[in-house]
Amino acid sequence: ETVERLQRRVRDYRAGYAQSLSVLEHAKEVNARSGSLVLTKTSLMLGLGETDEDIRQTLADLRNIDVDVVTFGQYLQPSRRHLPVKEYVTP
C-alpha cells in the first residue's frame, strides 16, 4: 500500500486506495458479526515521495476503520523498469 496521493502512480490502475480500505473494513465487520476476534493488518511502503502529512492522513484513515496493525517498509526499486526510490527513510 501507499498513501492516497501516490496511489495512481505507484499501484496498478485496477487497485484503489478506497478499495483497499473497504476490504480491510469488510474483513473486520464480517468477523465481528460472527463473534470472532480478528486482527486486521496492512503495510505502508515508504520512500516513494510521500510527505509526513500524507502518512498521518493514511494512519488516520486506517484508525477510522479500526485496523489493528500497521507495518512500514522501505520501497526498494526491483529493476530499472520500476519507479525509482525518492528517499531512504530512517527509523
Short mmCIF file of N, CA and C in Angstrom, two decimals:
data_model
loop_
_atom_site.label_atom_id
_atom_site.label_comp_id
_atom_site.label_asym_id
_atom_site.label_seq_id
_atom_site.Cartn_x
_atom_site.Cartn_y
_atom_site.Cartn_z
N GLU A 1 0.84 -1.19 0.00
CA GLU A 1 0.00 0.00 0.00
C GLU A 1 0.88 1.24 0.00
N THR A 2 0.29 2.30 -0.42
CA THR A 2 0.95 3.60 -0.39
C THR A 2 -0.09 4.65 0.00
N VAL A 3 0.35 5.86 0.19
CA VAL A 3 -0.57 6.93 0.58
C VAL A 3 -1.50 7.26 -0.59
N GLU A 4 -2.63 7.83 -0.29
CA GLU A 4 -3.65 8.09 -1.31
C GLU A 4 -3.13 8.95 -2.46
N ARG A 5 -2.37 9.96 -2.15
CA ARG A 5 -1.89 10.90 -3.17
C ARG A 5 -1.02 10.21 -4.24
N LEU A 6 -0.32 9.16 -3.87
CA LEU A 6 0.58 8.48 -4.79
C LEU A 6 -0.02 7.20 -5.39
N GLN A 7 -1.20 6.87 -4.98
CA GLN A 7 -1.83 5.60 -5.34
C GLN A 7 -1.82 5.34 -6.85
N ARG A 8 -2.28 6.27 -7.63
CA ARG A 8 -2.39 6.08 -9.09
C ARG A 8 -1.03 5.86 -9.75
N ARG A 9 -0.03 6.55 -9.27
CA ARG A 9 1.30 6.44 -9.85
C ARG A 9 2.02 5.16 -9.45
N VAL A 10 1.75 4.69 -8.23
CA VAL A 10 2.51 3.59 -7.66
C VAL A 10 1.87 2.23 -7.92
N ARG A 11 0.56 2.15 -7.80
CA ARG A 11 -0.12 0.85 -7.89
C ARG A 11 -0.81 0.66 -9.22
N ASP A 12 -1.16 -0.59 -9.48
CA ASP A 12 -1.90 -0.95 -10.68
C ASP A 12 -3.19 -0.14 -10.76
N TYR A 13 -3.58 0.25 -11.94
CA TYR A 13 -4.77 1.09 -12.11
C TYR A 13 -6.05 0.42 -11.61
N ARG A 14 -6.04 -0.91 -11.51
CA ARG A 14 -7.23 -1.61 -11.03
C ARG A 14 -7.36 -1.58 -9.51
N ALA A 15 -6.32 -1.20 -8.83
CA ALA A 15 -6.35 -1.11 -7.37
C ALA A 15 -6.60 0.34 -6.96
N GLY A 16 -7.27 0.52 -5.85
CA GLY A 16 -7.54 1.87 -5.40
C GLY A 16 -7.42 1.98 -3.90
N TYR A 17 -7.14 3.18 -3.46
CA TYR A 17 -6.99 3.45 -2.02
C TYR A 17 -8.28 3.13 -1.28
N ALA A 18 -9.40 3.63 -1.79
CA ALA A 18 -10.70 3.39 -1.14
C ALA A 18 -11.04 1.91 -1.15
N GLN A 19 -10.70 1.23 -2.22
CA GLN A 19 -10.95 -0.21 -2.31
C GLN A 19 -10.17 -0.97 -1.23
N SER A 20 -8.93 -0.61 -1.04
CA SER A 20 -8.11 -1.26 -0.02
C SER A 20 -8.69 -1.05 1.38
N LEU A 21 -9.11 0.20 1.65
CA LEU A 21 -9.73 0.48 2.95
C LEU A 21 -11.02 -0.31 3.11
N SER A 22 -11.78 -0.41 2.05
CA SER A 22 -13.04 -1.13 2.09
C SER A 22 -12.84 -2.62 2.39
N VAL A 23 -11.83 -3.22 1.81
CA VAL A 23 -11.54 -4.63 2.06
C VAL A 23 -11.16 -4.84 3.53
N LEU A 24 -10.33 -3.97 4.05
CA LEU A 24 -9.93 -4.09 5.47
C LEU A 24 -11.14 -3.91 6.39
N GLU A 25 -11.96 -2.94 6.08
CA GLU A 25 -13.15 -2.68 6.90
C GLU A 25 -14.13 -3.86 6.83
N HIS A 26 -14.31 -4.41 5.65
CA HIS A 26 -15.21 -5.55 5.47
C HIS A 26 -14.73 -6.76 6.26
N ALA A 27 -13.44 -7.03 6.21
CA ALA A 27 -12.88 -8.17 6.95
C ALA A 27 -13.15 -8.02 8.44
N LYS A 28 -13.00 -6.84 8.95
CA LYS A 28 -13.24 -6.58 10.37
C LYS A 28 -14.72 -6.77 10.72
N GLU A 29 -15.61 -6.22 9.89
CA GLU A 29 -17.05 -6.29 10.15
C GLU A 29 -17.59 -7.72 10.08
N VAL A 30 -17.20 -8.45 9.05
CA VAL A 30 -17.69 -9.82 8.87
C VAL A 30 -17.29 -10.70 10.05
N ASN A 31 -16.08 -10.58 10.47
CA ASN A 31 -15.60 -11.41 11.58
C ASN A 31 -16.18 -10.95 12.91
N ALA A 32 -16.44 -9.67 13.07
CA ALA A 32 -17.06 -9.17 14.30
C ALA A 32 -18.48 -9.72 14.44
N ARG A 33 -19.21 -9.77 13.32
CA ARG A 33 -20.58 -10.30 13.35
C ARG A 33 -20.60 -11.78 13.71
N SER A 34 -19.55 -12.50 13.36
CA SER A 34 -19.52 -13.93 13.66
C SER A 34 -19.03 -14.18 15.09
N GLY A 35 -18.65 -13.12 15.78
CA GLY A 35 -18.17 -13.26 17.15
C GLY A 35 -16.68 -13.56 17.24
N SER A 36 -16.01 -13.59 16.12
CA SER A 36 -14.58 -13.88 16.10
C SER A 36 -13.78 -12.60 16.35
N LEU A 37 -12.67 -12.78 17.03
CA LEU A 37 -11.74 -11.67 17.19
C LEU A 37 -10.68 -11.80 16.10
N VAL A 38 -10.70 -10.90 15.16
CA VAL A 38 -9.76 -10.93 14.05
C VAL A 38 -9.00 -9.62 14.03
N LEU A 39 -7.70 -9.73 13.94
CA LEU A 39 -6.87 -8.53 13.82
C LEU A 39 -6.69 -8.22 12.34
N THR A 40 -6.84 -6.97 11.99
CA THR A 40 -6.58 -6.56 10.62
C THR A 40 -5.23 -5.86 10.57
N LYS A 41 -4.50 -6.12 9.48
CA LYS A 41 -3.14 -5.62 9.36
C LYS A 41 -2.91 -5.14 7.93
N THR A 42 -2.16 -4.08 7.80
CA THR A 42 -1.74 -3.61 6.49
C THR A 42 -0.32 -3.08 6.59
N SER A 43 0.27 -2.84 5.45
CA SER A 43 1.63 -2.31 5.39
C SER A 43 1.66 -1.08 4.51
N LEU A 44 2.60 -0.22 4.78
CA LEU A 44 2.74 1.02 4.05
C LEU A 44 4.18 1.13 3.53
N MET A 45 4.32 1.28 2.22
CA MET A 45 5.65 1.48 1.63
C MET A 45 6.07 2.93 1.79
N LEU A 46 7.32 3.12 2.15
CA LEU A 46 7.87 4.46 2.31
C LEU A 46 9.03 4.65 1.35
N GLY A 47 9.26 5.90 0.98
CA GLY A 47 10.39 6.21 0.12
C GLY A 47 9.99 6.52 -1.31
N LEU A 48 8.68 6.71 -1.54
CA LEU A 48 8.17 6.98 -2.89
C LEU A 48 7.81 8.45 -3.10
N GLY A 49 8.08 9.28 -2.09
CA GLY A 49 7.78 10.70 -2.22
C GLY A 49 6.64 11.17 -1.34
N GLU A 50 6.21 10.32 -0.42
CA GLU A 50 5.12 10.72 0.49
C GLU A 50 5.63 11.74 1.51
N THR A 51 4.73 12.58 1.96
CA THR A 51 5.06 13.59 2.97
C THR A 51 4.63 13.08 4.34
N ASP A 52 5.09 13.74 5.38
CA ASP A 52 4.66 13.39 6.73
C ASP A 52 3.14 13.52 6.86
N GLU A 53 2.58 14.56 6.24
CA GLU A 53 1.13 14.75 6.30
C GLU A 53 0.39 13.63 5.57
N ASP A 54 0.93 13.17 4.43
CA ASP A 54 0.34 12.03 3.73
C ASP A 54 0.28 10.81 4.65
N ILE A 55 1.35 10.56 5.36
CA ILE A 55 1.42 9.40 6.25
C ILE A 55 0.45 9.56 7.41
N ARG A 56 0.41 10.75 8.00
CA ARG A 56 -0.54 10.99 9.11
C ARG A 56 -1.98 10.77 8.66
N GLN A 57 -2.32 11.24 7.46
CA GLN A 57 -3.68 11.06 6.95
C GLN A 57 -3.99 9.59 6.70
N THR A 58 -3.04 8.86 6.16
CA THR A 58 -3.23 7.42 5.93
C THR A 58 -3.44 6.70 7.25
N LEU A 59 -2.64 7.03 8.26
CA LEU A 59 -2.81 6.40 9.57
C LEU A 59 -4.17 6.75 10.19
N ALA A 60 -4.61 7.98 10.00
CA ALA A 60 -5.93 8.37 10.50
C ALA A 60 -7.03 7.59 9.77
N ASP A 61 -6.89 7.42 8.47
CA ASP A 61 -7.87 6.65 7.69
C ASP A 61 -7.92 5.20 8.19
N LEU A 62 -6.76 4.64 8.46
CA LEU A 62 -6.71 3.26 8.96
C LEU A 62 -7.29 3.14 10.36
N ARG A 63 -7.06 4.12 11.20
CA ARG A 63 -7.61 4.12 12.55
C ARG A 63 -9.13 4.24 12.50
N ASN A 64 -9.64 5.03 11.56
CA ASN A 64 -11.09 5.21 11.42
C ASN A 64 -11.82 3.91 11.09
N ILE A 65 -11.14 2.96 10.49
CA ILE A 65 -11.78 1.68 10.18
C ILE A 65 -11.25 0.57 11.10
N ASP A 66 -10.61 0.96 12.18
CA ASP A 66 -10.15 0.03 13.22
C ASP A 66 -9.11 -1.00 12.78
N VAL A 67 -8.22 -0.62 11.88
CA VAL A 67 -7.11 -1.51 11.55
C VAL A 67 -6.23 -1.62 12.78
N ASP A 68 -5.85 -2.85 13.12
CA ASP A 68 -5.13 -3.10 14.36
C ASP A 68 -3.61 -2.94 14.26
N VAL A 69 -3.05 -3.32 13.12
CA VAL A 69 -1.59 -3.34 12.98
C VAL A 69 -1.20 -2.69 11.66
N VAL A 70 -0.22 -1.81 11.72
CA VAL A 70 0.34 -1.20 10.51
C VAL A 70 1.85 -1.39 10.57
N THR A 71 2.42 -1.93 9.50
CA THR A 71 3.86 -2.04 9.40
C THR A 71 4.35 -1.08 8.33
N PHE A 72 5.59 -0.69 8.42
CA PHE A 72 6.18 0.23 7.47
C PHE A 72 7.39 -0.44 6.83
N GLY A 73 7.54 -0.24 5.53
CA GLY A 73 8.68 -0.82 4.84
C GLY A 73 9.26 0.15 3.84
N GLN A 74 10.56 0.06 3.68
CA GLN A 74 11.25 0.89 2.70
C GLN A 74 11.04 0.32 1.31
N TYR A 75 10.57 1.15 0.38
CA TYR A 75 10.45 0.74 -1.01
C TYR A 75 11.85 0.60 -1.58
N LEU A 76 12.08 -0.51 -2.27
CA LEU A 76 13.34 -0.74 -2.98
C LEU A 76 13.02 -1.01 -4.44
N GLN A 77 13.64 -0.31 -5.33
CA GLN A 77 13.38 -0.44 -6.76
C GLN A 77 13.83 -1.81 -7.25
N PRO A 78 12.88 -2.68 -7.65
CA PRO A 78 13.26 -4.04 -8.03
C PRO A 78 14.02 -4.12 -9.36
N SER A 79 13.79 -3.18 -10.26
CA SER A 79 14.52 -3.15 -11.54
C SER A 79 14.47 -1.73 -12.08
N ARG A 80 15.22 -1.48 -13.13
CA ARG A 80 15.25 -0.14 -13.72
C ARG A 80 13.92 0.23 -14.35
N ARG A 81 13.07 -0.76 -14.63
CA ARG A 81 11.76 -0.50 -15.22
C ARG A 81 10.74 -0.03 -14.19
N HIS A 82 11.07 -0.15 -12.91
CA HIS A 82 10.16 0.24 -11.83
C HIS A 82 10.46 1.66 -11.35
N LEU A 83 9.56 2.19 -10.57
CA LEU A 83 9.73 3.54 -10.02
C LEU A 83 11.02 3.63 -9.21
N PRO A 84 11.72 4.76 -9.32
CA PRO A 84 12.94 4.93 -8.52
C PRO A 84 12.59 5.27 -7.06
N VAL A 85 13.52 4.98 -6.19
CA VAL A 85 13.40 5.38 -4.78
C VAL A 85 13.59 6.88 -4.71
N LYS A 86 12.67 7.58 -4.06
CA LYS A 86 12.80 9.03 -3.88
C LYS A 86 13.63 9.37 -2.65
N GLU A 87 13.50 8.50 -1.63
CA GLU A 87 14.17 8.77 -0.36
C GLU A 87 14.33 7.46 0.42
N TYR A 88 15.47 7.31 1.07
CA TYR A 88 15.65 6.21 2.00
C TYR A 88 15.26 6.74 3.38
N VAL A 89 14.21 6.18 3.93
CA VAL A 89 13.63 6.66 5.18
C VAL A 89 14.32 5.97 6.36
N THR A 90 14.76 6.76 7.32
CA THR A 90 15.39 6.17 8.51
C THR A 90 14.36 6.08 9.64
N PRO A 91 14.54 5.11 10.54
CA PRO A 91 13.58 4.97 11.65
C PRO A 91 13.54 6.18 12.56
#
